[in-house]
mmCIF file of C-alpha atoms in Angstrom:
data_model
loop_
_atom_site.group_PDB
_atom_site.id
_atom_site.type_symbol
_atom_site.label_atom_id
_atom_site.label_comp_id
_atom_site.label_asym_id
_atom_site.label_seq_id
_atom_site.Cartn_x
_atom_site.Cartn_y
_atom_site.Cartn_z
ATOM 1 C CA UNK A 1 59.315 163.777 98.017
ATOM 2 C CA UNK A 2 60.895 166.980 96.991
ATOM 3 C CA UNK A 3 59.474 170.025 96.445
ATOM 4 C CA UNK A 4 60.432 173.200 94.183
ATOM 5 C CA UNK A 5 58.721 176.366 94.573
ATOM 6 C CA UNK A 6 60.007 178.819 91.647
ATOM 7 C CA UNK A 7 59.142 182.249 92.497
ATOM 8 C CA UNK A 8 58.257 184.824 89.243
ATOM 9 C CA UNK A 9 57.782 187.366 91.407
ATOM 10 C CA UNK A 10 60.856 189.939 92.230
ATOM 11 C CA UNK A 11 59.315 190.131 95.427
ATOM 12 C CA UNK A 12 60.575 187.666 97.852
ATOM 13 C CA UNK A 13 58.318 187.969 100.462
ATOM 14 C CA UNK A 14 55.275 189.189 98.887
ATOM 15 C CA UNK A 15 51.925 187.801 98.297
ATOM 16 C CA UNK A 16 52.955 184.919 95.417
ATOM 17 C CA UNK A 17 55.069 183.508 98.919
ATOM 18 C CA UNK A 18 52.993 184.559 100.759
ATOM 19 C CA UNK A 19 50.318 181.657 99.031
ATOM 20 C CA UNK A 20 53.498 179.050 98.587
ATOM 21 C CA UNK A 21 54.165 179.006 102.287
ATOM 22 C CA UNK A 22 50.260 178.115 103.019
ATOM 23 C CA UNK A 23 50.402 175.531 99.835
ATOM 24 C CA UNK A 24 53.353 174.223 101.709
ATOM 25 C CA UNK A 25 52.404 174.049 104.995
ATOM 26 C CA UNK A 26 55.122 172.261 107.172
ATOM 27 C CA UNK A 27 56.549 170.480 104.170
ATOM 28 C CA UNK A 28 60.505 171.330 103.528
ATOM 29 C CA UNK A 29 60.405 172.969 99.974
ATOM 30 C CA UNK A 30 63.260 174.795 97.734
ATOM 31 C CA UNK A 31 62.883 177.924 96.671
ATOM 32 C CA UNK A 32 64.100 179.193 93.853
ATOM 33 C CA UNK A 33 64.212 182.550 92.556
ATOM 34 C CA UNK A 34 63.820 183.753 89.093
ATOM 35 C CA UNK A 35 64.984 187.204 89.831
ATOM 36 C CA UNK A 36 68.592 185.485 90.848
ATOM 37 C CA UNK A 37 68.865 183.198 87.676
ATOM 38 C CA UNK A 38 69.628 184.951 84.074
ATOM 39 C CA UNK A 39 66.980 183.292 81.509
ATOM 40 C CA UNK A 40 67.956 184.474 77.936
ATOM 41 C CA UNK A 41 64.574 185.059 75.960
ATOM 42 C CA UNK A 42 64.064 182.083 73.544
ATOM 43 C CA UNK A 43 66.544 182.537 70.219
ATOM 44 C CA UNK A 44 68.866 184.932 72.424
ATOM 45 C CA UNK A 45 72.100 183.392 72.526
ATOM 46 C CA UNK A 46 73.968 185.713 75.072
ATOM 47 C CA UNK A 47 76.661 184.762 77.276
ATOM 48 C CA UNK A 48 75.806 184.056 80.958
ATOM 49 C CA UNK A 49 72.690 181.981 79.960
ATOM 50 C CA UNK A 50 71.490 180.050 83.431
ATOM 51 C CA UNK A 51 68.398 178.320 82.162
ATOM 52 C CA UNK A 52 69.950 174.850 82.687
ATOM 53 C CA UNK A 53 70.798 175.761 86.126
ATOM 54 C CA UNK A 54 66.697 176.364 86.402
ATOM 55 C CA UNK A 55 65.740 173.137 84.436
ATOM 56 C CA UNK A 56 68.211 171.228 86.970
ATOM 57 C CA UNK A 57 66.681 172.164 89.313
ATOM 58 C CA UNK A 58 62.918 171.038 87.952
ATOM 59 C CA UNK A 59 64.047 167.385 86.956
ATOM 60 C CA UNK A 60 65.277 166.975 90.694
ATOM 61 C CA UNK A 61 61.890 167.893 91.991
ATOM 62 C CA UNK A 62 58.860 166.046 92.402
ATOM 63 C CA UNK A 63 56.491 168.089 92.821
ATOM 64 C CA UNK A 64 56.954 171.501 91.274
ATOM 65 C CA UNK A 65 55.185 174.846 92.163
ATOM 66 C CA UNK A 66 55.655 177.518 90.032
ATOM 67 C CA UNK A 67 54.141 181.341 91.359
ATOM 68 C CA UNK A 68 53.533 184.907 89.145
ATOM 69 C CA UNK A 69 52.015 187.903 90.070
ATOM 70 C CA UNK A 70 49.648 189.187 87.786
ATOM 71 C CA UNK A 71 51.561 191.973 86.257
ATOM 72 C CA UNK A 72 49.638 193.561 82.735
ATOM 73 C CA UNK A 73 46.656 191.148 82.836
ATOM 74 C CA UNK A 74 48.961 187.747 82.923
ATOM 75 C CA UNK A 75 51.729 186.055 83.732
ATOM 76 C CA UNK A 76 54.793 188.109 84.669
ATOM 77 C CA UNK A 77 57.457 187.982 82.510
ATOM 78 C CA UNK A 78 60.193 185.632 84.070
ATOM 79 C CA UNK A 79 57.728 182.916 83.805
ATOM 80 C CA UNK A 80 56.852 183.701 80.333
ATOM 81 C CA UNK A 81 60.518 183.593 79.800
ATOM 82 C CA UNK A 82 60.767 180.587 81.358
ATOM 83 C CA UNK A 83 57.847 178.145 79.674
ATOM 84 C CA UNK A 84 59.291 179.605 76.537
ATOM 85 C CA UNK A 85 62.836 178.413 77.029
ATOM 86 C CA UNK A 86 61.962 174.847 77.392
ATOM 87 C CA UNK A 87 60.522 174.947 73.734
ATOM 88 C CA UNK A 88 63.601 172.855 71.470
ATOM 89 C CA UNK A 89 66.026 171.779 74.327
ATOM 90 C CA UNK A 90 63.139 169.708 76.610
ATOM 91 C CA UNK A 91 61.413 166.968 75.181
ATOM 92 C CA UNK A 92 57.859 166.909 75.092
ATOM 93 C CA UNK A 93 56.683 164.356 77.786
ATOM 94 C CA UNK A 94 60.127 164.510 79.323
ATOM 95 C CA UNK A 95 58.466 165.702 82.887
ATOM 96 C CA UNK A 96 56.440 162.773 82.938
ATOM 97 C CA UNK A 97 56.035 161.783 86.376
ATOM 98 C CA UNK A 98 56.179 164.890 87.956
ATOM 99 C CA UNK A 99 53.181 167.210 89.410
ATOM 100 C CA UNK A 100 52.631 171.018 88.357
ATOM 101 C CA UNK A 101 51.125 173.327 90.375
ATOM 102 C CA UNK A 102 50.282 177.475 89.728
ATOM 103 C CA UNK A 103 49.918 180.312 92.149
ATOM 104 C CA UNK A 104 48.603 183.149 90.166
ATOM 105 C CA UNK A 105 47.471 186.198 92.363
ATOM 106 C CA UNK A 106 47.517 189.689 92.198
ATOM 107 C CA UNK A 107 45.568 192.914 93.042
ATOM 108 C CA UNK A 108 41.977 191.700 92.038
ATOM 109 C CA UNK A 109 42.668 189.838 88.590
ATOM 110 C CA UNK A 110 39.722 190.003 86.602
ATOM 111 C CA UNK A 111 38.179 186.172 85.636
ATOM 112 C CA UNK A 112 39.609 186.293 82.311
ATOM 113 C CA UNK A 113 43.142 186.446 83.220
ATOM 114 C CA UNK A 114 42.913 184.058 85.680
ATOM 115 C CA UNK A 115 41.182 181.238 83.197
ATOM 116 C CA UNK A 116 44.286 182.388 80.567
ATOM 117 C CA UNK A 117 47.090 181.777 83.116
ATOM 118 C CA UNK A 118 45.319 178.520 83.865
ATOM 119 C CA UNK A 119 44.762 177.774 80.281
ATOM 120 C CA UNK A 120 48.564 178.460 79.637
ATOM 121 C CA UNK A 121 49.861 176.309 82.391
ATOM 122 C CA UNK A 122 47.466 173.627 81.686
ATOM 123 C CA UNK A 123 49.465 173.276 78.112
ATOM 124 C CA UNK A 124 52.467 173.967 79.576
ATOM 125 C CA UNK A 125 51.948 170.722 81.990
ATOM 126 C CA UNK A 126 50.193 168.457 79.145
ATOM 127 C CA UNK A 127 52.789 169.468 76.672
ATOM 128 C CA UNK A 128 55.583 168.278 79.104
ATOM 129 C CA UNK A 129 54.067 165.459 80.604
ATOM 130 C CA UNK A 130 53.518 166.974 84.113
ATOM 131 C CA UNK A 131 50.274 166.117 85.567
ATOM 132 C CA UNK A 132 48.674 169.259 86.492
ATOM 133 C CA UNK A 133 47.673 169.386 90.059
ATOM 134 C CA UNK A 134 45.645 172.555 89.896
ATOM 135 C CA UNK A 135 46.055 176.337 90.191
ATOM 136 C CA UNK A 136 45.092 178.748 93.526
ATOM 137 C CA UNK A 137 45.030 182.412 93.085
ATOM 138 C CA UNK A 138 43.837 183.176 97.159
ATOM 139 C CA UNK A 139 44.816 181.946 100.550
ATOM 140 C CA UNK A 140 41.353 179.652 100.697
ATOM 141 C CA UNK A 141 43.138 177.962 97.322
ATOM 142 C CA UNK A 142 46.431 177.638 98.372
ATOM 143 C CA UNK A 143 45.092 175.466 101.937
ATOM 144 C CA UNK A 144 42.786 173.477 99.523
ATOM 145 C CA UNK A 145 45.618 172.336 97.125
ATOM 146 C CA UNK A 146 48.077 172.022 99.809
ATOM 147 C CA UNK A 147 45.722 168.947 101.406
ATOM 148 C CA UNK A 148 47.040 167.116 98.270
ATOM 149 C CA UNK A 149 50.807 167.506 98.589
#
C-alpha cells in the first residue's frame, strides 16, 4: 500500500502535518509539498509547468491524503490550484481505485467552511473516481480516520 500525503500548506511542520502524522500513525507515507512544485493556474501556459510531476505522483499512490489550512474561509490556494488543473488533461473516473482523504484545519473554522471544503472534495473524489474516505479537521478526526488506513 502506498501512501501520498500532499501538503497545501507552506508550512511544513505546522498543524495540517501536524494531523497527517496522527492520520498516519506508523505507516511509511510520501510527502509531497505543494510549496516545492510550480502548478500553473488552469489556461496558464507558462514555462516551468510541474503539474505532471504532482499527478505522477497521485497515480502511484494508493491511498492519497491531501491537507489545506483554512486560509480566507476555504481551501488554500495551492489546492484550489491543484483540483483545478486536473480539469481537461485527467479523465473523469481515471482515479478509480484509489482512496481520498482531506485534512482541513485551521484557527477555529466556522461550520460552513468546513461542510464547503468537504462538499468540494467530495466532487472532487466522485468526479475522479476516488472513493472518498472521509475528511478530519482535529486531532480526535485524524486518529478516527487513521483506524481505516
Amino acid at each position: 500500500m502506498k501512501y501520498l500525503f500532499i501538503n497545501g500548506s507552506p508550512n511544513r511542520n505546522g498543524n495540517t502535518t501536524e494531523l497527517a502524522n496522527t492520520l498516519f500513525g506508523s505507516k511509511d507515507y510520501e510527502t509531497l509539498m505543494l510549496v516545492d512544485y510550480r502548478i500553473n493556474d488552469y489556461g496558464q501556459e507558462l514555462p516551468g509547468d510541474q503539474f505532471d510531476e504532482v499527478l505522477s505522483k497521485i497515480k502511484e499512490a494508493d491511498i492519497v491524503v491531501i491537507g489545506s489550512p483554512v486560509y480566507w474561509h476555504n481551501i488554500c490556494g495551492g489546492v484550489r490550484t491543484l483540483l483545478d488543473r486536473f480539469y481537461g488533461p485527467v479523465p473523469s473516473g481515471s482515479m478509480r481505485g484509489k482512496k481520498l482523504y482531506f485534512l482541513f484545519q485551521g484557527a477555529a473554522p466556522q461550520k460552513w467552511m468546513l461542510e464547503a471544503g468537504e462538499y468540494t472534495m467530495k466532487r472532487f473524489a466522485s468526479m475522479y473516481g476516488f472513493r472518498w474516505g472521509g475528511m478530519a479537521n482535529s486531532t480526535a478526526e485524524a486518529e478516527k480516520l487513521g483506524k481505516e488506513l
